[in-house]
GROMACS .gro file of C-alpha atoms in nm:
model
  314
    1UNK     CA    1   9.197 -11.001  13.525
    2UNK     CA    2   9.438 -11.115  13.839
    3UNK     CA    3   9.709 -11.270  13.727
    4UNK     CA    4   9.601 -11.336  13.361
    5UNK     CA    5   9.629 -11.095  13.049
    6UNK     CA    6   9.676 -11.099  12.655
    7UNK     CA    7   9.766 -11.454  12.660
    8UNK     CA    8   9.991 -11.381  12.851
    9UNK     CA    9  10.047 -11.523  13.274
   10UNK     CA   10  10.200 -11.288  13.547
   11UNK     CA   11  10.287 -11.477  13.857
   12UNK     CA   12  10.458 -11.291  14.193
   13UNK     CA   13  10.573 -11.549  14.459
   14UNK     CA   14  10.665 -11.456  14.758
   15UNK     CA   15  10.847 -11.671  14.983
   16UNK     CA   16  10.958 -11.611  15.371
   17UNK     CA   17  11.300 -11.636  15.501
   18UNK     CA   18  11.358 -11.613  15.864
   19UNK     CA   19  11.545 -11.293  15.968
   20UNK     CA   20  11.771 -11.519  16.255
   21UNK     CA   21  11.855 -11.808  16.056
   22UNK     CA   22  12.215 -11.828  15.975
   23UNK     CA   23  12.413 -12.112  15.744
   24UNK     CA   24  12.816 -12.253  15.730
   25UNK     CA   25  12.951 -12.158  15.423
   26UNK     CA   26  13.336 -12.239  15.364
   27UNK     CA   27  13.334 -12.243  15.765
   28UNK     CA   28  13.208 -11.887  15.779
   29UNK     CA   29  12.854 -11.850  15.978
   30UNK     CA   30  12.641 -11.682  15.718
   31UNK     CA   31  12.294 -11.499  15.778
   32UNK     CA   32  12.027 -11.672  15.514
   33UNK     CA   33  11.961 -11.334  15.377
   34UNK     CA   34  12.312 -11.260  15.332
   35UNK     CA   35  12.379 -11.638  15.134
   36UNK     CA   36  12.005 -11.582  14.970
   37UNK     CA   37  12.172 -11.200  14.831
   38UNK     CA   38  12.448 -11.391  14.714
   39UNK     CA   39  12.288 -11.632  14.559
   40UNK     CA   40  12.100 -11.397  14.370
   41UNK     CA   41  12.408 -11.168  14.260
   42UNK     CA   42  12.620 -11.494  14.113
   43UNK     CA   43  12.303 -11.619  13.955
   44UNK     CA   44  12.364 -11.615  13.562
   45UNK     CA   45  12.156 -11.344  13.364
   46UNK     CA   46  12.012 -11.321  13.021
   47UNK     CA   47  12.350 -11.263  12.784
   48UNK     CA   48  12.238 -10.847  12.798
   49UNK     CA   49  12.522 -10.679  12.688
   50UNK     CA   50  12.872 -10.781  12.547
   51UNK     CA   51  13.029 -10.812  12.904
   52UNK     CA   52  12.758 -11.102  12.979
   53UNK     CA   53  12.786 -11.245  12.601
   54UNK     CA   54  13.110 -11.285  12.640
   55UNK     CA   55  13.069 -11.489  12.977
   56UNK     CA   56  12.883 -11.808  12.798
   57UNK     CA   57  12.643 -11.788  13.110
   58UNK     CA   58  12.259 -11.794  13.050
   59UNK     CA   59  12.004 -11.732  13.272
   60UNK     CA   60  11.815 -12.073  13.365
   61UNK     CA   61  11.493 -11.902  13.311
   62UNK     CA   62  11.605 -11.944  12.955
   63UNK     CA   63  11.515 -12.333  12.977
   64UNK     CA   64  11.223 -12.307  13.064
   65UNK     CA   65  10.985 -12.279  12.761
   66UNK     CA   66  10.780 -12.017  12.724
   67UNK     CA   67  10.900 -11.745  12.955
   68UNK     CA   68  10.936 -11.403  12.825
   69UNK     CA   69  11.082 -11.244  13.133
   70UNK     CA   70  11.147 -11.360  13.460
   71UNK     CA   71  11.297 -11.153  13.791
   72UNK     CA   72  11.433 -11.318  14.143
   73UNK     CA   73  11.493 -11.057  14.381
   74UNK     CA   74  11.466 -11.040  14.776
   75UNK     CA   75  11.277 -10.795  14.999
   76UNK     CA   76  11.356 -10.779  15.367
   77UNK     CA   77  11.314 -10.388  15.450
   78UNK     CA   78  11.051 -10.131  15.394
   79UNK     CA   79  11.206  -9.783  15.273
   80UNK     CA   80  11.109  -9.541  15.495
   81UNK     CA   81  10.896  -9.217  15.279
   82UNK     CA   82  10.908  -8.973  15.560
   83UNK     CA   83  10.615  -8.904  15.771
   84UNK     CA   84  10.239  -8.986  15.752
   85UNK     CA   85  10.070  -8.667  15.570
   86UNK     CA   86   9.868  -8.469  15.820
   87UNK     CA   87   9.704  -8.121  15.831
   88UNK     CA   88   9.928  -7.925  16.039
   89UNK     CA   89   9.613  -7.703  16.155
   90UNK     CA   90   9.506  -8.018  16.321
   91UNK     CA   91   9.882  -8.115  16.438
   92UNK     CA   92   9.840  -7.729  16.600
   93UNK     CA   93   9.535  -7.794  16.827
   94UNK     CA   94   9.614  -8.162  16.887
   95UNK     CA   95   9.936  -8.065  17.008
   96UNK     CA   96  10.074  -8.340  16.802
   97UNK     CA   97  10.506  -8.332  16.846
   98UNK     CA   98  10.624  -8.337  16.517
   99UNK     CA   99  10.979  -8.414  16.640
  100UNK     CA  100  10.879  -8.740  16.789
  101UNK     CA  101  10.934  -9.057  16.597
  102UNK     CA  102  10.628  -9.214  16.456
  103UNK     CA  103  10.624  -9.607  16.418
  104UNK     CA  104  10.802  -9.750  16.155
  105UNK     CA  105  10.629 -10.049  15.968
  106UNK     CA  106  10.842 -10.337  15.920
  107UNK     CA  107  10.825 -10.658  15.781
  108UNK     CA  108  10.779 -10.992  15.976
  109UNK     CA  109  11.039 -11.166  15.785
  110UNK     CA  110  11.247 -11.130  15.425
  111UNK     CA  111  11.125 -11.264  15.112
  112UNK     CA  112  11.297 -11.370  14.810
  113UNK     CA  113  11.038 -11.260  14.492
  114UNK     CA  114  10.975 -11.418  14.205
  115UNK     CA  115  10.800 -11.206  13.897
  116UNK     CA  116  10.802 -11.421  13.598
  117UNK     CA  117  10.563 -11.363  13.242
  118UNK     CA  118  10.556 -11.656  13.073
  119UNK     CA  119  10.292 -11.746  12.754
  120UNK     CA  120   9.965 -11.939  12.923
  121UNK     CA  121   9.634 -12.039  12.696
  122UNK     CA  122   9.397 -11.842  13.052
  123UNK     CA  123   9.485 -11.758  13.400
  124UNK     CA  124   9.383 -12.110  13.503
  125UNK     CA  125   9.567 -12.297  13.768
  126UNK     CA  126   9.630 -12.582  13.510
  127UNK     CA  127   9.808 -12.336  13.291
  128UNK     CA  128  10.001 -12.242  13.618
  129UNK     CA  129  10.076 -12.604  13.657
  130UNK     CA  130  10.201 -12.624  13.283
  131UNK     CA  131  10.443 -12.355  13.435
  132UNK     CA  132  10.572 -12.474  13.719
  133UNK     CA  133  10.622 -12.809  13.593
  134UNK     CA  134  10.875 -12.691  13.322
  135UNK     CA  135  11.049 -12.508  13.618
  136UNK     CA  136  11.082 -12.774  13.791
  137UNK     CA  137  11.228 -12.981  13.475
  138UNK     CA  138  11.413 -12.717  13.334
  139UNK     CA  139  11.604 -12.566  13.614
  140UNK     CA  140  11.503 -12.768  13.973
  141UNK     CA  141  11.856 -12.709  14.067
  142UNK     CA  142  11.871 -12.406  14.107
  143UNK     CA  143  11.568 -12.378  14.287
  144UNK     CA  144  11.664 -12.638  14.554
  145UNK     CA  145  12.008 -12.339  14.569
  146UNK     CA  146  11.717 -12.060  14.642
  147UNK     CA  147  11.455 -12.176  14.815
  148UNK     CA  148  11.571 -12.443  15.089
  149UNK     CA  149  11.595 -12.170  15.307
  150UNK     CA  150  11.250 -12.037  15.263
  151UNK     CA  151  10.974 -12.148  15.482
  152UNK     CA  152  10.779 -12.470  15.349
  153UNK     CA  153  11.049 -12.564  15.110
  154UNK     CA  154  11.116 -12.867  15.275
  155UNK     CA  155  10.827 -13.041  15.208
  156UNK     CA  156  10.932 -12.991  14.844
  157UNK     CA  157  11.011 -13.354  14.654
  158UNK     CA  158  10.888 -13.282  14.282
  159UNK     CA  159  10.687 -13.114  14.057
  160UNK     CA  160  10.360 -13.165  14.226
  161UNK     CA  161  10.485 -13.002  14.580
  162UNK     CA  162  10.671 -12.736  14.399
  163UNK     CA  163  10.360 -12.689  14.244
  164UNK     CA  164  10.164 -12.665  14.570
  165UNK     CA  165  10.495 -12.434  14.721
  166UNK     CA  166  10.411 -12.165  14.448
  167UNK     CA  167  10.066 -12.174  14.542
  168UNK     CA  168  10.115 -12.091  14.882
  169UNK     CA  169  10.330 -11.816  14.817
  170UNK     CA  170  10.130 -11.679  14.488
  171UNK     CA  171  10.065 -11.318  14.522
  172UNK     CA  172   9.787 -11.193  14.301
  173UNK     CA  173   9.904 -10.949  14.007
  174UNK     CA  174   9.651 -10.747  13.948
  175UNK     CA  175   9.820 -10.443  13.729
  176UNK     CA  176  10.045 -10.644  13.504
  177UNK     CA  177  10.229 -10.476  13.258
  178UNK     CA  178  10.139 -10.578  12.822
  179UNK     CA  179  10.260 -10.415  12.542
  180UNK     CA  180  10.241 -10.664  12.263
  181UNK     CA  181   9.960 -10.505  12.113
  182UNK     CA  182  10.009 -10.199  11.829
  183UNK     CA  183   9.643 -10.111  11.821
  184UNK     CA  184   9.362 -10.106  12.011
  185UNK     CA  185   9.205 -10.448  12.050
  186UNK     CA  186   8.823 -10.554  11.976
  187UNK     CA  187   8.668 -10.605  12.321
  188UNK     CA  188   8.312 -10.695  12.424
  189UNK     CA  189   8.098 -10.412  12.503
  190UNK     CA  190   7.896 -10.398  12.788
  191UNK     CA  191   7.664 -10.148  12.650
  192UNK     CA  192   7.370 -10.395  12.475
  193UNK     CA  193   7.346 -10.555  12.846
  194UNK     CA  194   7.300 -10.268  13.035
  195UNK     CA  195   7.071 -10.157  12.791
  196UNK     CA  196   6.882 -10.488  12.778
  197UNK     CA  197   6.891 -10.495  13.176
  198UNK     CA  198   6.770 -10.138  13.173
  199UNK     CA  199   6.421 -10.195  12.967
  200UNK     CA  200   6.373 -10.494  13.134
  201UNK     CA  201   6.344 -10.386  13.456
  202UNK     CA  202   6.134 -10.045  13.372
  203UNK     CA  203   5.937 -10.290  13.231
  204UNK     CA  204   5.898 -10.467  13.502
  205UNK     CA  205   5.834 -10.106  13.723
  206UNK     CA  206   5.589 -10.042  13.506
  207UNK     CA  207   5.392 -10.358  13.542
  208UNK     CA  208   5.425 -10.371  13.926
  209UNK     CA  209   5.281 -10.032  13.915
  210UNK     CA  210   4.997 -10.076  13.647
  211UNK     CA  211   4.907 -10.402  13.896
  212UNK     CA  212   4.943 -10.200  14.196
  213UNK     CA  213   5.115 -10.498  14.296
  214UNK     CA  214   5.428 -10.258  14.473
  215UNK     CA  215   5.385 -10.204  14.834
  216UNK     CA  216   5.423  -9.859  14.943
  217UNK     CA  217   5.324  -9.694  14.605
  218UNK     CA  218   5.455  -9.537  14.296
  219UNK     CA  219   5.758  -9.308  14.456
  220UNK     CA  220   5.897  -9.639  14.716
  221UNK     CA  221   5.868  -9.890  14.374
  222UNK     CA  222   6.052  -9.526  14.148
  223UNK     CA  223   6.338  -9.536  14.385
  224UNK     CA  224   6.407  -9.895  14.455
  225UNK     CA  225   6.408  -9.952  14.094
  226UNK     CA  226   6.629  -9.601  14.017
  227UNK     CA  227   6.864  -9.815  14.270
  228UNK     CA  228   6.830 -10.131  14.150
  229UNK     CA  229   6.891 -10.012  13.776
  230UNK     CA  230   7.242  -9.843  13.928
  231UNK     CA  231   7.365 -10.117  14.106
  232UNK     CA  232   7.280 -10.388  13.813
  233UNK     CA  233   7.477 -10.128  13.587
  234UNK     CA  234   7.791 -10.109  13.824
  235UNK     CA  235   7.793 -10.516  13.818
  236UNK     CA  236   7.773 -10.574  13.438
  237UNK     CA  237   8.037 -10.263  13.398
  238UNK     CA  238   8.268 -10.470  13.661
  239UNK     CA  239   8.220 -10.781  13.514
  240UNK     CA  240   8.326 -10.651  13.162
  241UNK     CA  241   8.646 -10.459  13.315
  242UNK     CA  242   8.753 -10.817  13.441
  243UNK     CA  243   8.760 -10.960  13.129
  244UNK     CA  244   9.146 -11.009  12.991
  245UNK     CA  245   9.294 -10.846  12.694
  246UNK     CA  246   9.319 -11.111  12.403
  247UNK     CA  247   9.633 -11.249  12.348
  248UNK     CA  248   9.760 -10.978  12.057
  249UNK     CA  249   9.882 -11.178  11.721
  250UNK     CA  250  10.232 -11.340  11.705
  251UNK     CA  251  10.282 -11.258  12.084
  252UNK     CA  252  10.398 -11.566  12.217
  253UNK     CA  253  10.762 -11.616  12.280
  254UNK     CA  254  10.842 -11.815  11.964
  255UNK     CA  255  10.742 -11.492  11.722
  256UNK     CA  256  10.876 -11.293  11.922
  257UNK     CA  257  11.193 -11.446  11.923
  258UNK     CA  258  11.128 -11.478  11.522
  259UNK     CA  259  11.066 -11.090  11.505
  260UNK     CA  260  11.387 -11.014  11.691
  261UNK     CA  261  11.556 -11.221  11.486
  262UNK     CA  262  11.421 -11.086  11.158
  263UNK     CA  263  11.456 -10.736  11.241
  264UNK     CA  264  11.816 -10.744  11.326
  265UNK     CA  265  11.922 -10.982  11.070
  266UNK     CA  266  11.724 -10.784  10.819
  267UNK     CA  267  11.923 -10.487  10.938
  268UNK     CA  268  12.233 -10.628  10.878
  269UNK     CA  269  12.100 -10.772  10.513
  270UNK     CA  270  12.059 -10.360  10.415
  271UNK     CA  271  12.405 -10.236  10.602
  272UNK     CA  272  12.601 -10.554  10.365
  273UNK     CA  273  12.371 -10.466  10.031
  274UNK     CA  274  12.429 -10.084  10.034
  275UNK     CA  275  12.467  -9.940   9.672
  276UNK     CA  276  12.337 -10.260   9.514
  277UNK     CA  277  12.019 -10.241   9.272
  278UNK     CA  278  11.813 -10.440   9.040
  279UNK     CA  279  11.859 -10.819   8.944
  280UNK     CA  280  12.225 -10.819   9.208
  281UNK     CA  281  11.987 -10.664   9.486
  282UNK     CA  282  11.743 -10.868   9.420
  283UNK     CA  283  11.938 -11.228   9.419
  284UNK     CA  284  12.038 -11.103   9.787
  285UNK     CA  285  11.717 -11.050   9.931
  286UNK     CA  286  11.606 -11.395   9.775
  287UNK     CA  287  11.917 -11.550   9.943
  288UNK     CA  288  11.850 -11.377  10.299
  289UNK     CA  289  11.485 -11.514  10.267
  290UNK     CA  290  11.661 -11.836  10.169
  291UNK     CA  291  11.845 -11.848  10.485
  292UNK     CA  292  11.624 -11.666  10.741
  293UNK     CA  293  11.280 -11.790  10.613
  294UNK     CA  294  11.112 -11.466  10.794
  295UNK     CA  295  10.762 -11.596  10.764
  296UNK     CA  296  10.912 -11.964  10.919
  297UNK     CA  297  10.826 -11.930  11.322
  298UNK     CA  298  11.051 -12.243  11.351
  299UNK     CA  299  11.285 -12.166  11.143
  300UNK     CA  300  11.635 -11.952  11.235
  301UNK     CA  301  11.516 -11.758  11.536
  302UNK     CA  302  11.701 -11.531  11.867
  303UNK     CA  303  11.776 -11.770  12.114
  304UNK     CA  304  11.620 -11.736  12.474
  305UNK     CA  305  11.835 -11.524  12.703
  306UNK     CA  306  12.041 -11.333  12.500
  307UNK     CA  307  12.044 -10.996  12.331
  308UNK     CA  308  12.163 -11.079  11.983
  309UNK     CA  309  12.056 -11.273  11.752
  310UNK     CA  310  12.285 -11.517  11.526
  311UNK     CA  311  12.373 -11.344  11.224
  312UNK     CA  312  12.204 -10.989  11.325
  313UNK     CA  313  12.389 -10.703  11.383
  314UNK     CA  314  12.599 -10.691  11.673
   0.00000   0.00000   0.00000
């Protein structure tokens, strides 16, 4: 399920930046990392807490339709976890000198990251495209800020070589991260096929050795099919684990954005309508349903990018 899960599409991107590349800024000589890190730390974020609210600043990310959460961040050193394990029996009689450095892995050059989850119909490249075309749209000036000093950026002109960029640099997700759904979901079972696969081919044993049709008896044709019934298993088994999650109801980033919007707003409708009862209760909850229209996906909603919604509690 690379890439693809619960209706849901995980792309990484990773894109090189050369370590001894350096930039004028202002008329100071800049490494790229060091502008690239900077670039990153002024970048606006989602509105996350009153500090940002108050700022006005949304992320761009919040343009671009359908993205749920999206993270630019740049990797240019490995963190160094101590020593390879080793058995220190073996260290003893190898005469292996603990207190001499072992090499350090280290990366060719830095990389500025992009992790976005964004809503996608499959894990196809079209949907991809769908993507990456609203990026471009949505926010391409920003990305021309980030990327023209990564490595095949500049043989980006539009939408179609931006496209072909985030190919290059995709990175397949293959543990991505769901929890829009509440309850286990119905998934296809491979049991009926490896059952089906099963009879048929002790069917087929038992032919070959009524026939006598098996070359080198009954004990060659009991373990080659004993082997071939285990590895037919382990491929149908695979082949089911593969298979995505279904996209888990009202998970796309319009509900989700209604359901944040309903639950605070809701939450402020009980804190303003404490002490109320009967026919006066009841004329308020008809008026908040009036206004929010909770089972209205298009109707008053959070906005993209920022913590509260309109009218919730804040």
């Amino acid at each position: 399920m690379a890439n693809y899960d619960a209706g849901h599409y995980f792309l990484t991107v990773m894109a090189p930046l050369q370590r001894d590349a350096f930039v004028m800024v202002d008329g100071v000589r800049r490494s790229v990392i060091d502008h690239v890190r900077h670039m990153l730390a002024t970048l606006p974020t989602a509105q996350q807490d009153h500090f940002s609210a108050e700022s006005g600043l949304l992320s761009p990310f919040a343009r671009v339709p359908g993205t749920h959460f999206a993270h630019l961040f740049m990797i240019d050193t490995l963190h160094y976890n101590g020593r390879r394990p080793s058995n220190p029996i073996i260290d003893l009689l190898e005469n292996v000198q603990l207190t001499i450095p072992e090499e350090v892995d280290a990366l060719p050059h830095a990389y500025l990251v992009l992790a976005a989850d964004f809503d996608a119909p499959d894990g196809s490249d079209d949907a991809l495209r769908a993507y990456t075309d609203g990026l471009w749209v949505h926010m391409a000036a920003e990305l021309r800020m980030l990327y023209r000093h990564c490595d095949g950026f500049g043989d980006v002109r539009d939408a179609a070589t931006f496209f072909a960029f985030v190919k290059q640099g995709q990175v397949h997700t293959n543990l991505p991260f769901n929890d829009y759904w509440t309850y286990e979901p119905r998934m296809p079972s491979p049991t009926r096929w490896t059952a089906a696969a099963s009879a048929l081919m002790v069917a087929l044993a038992v032919m070959a050795l009524h026939w006598g049709i098996w070359p080198g008896g009954g004990w060659s044709l009991f373990f080659t099919t004993s082997f071939a019934l285990v590895a037919v298993n382990i491929a149908i088994v695979a082949r089911f684990g593969l298979t995505p999650f279904p996209a888990a109801p009202d998970s796309d980033l319009p509900s989700i954005l209604k359901a944040l919007h309903v639950q605070q707003s809701f939450l402020q409708f009980g804190i303003d309508n404490l002490g109320k009862g009967g026919a006066e209760l009841r004329r308020a909850f008809d008026a908040y349903c009036e206004t929010n229209r909770p089972l209205d996906v298009d109707g008053p909603r959070q906005k993209p990018g920022v913590l509260w919604s309109d009218g919730g509690n804040k």
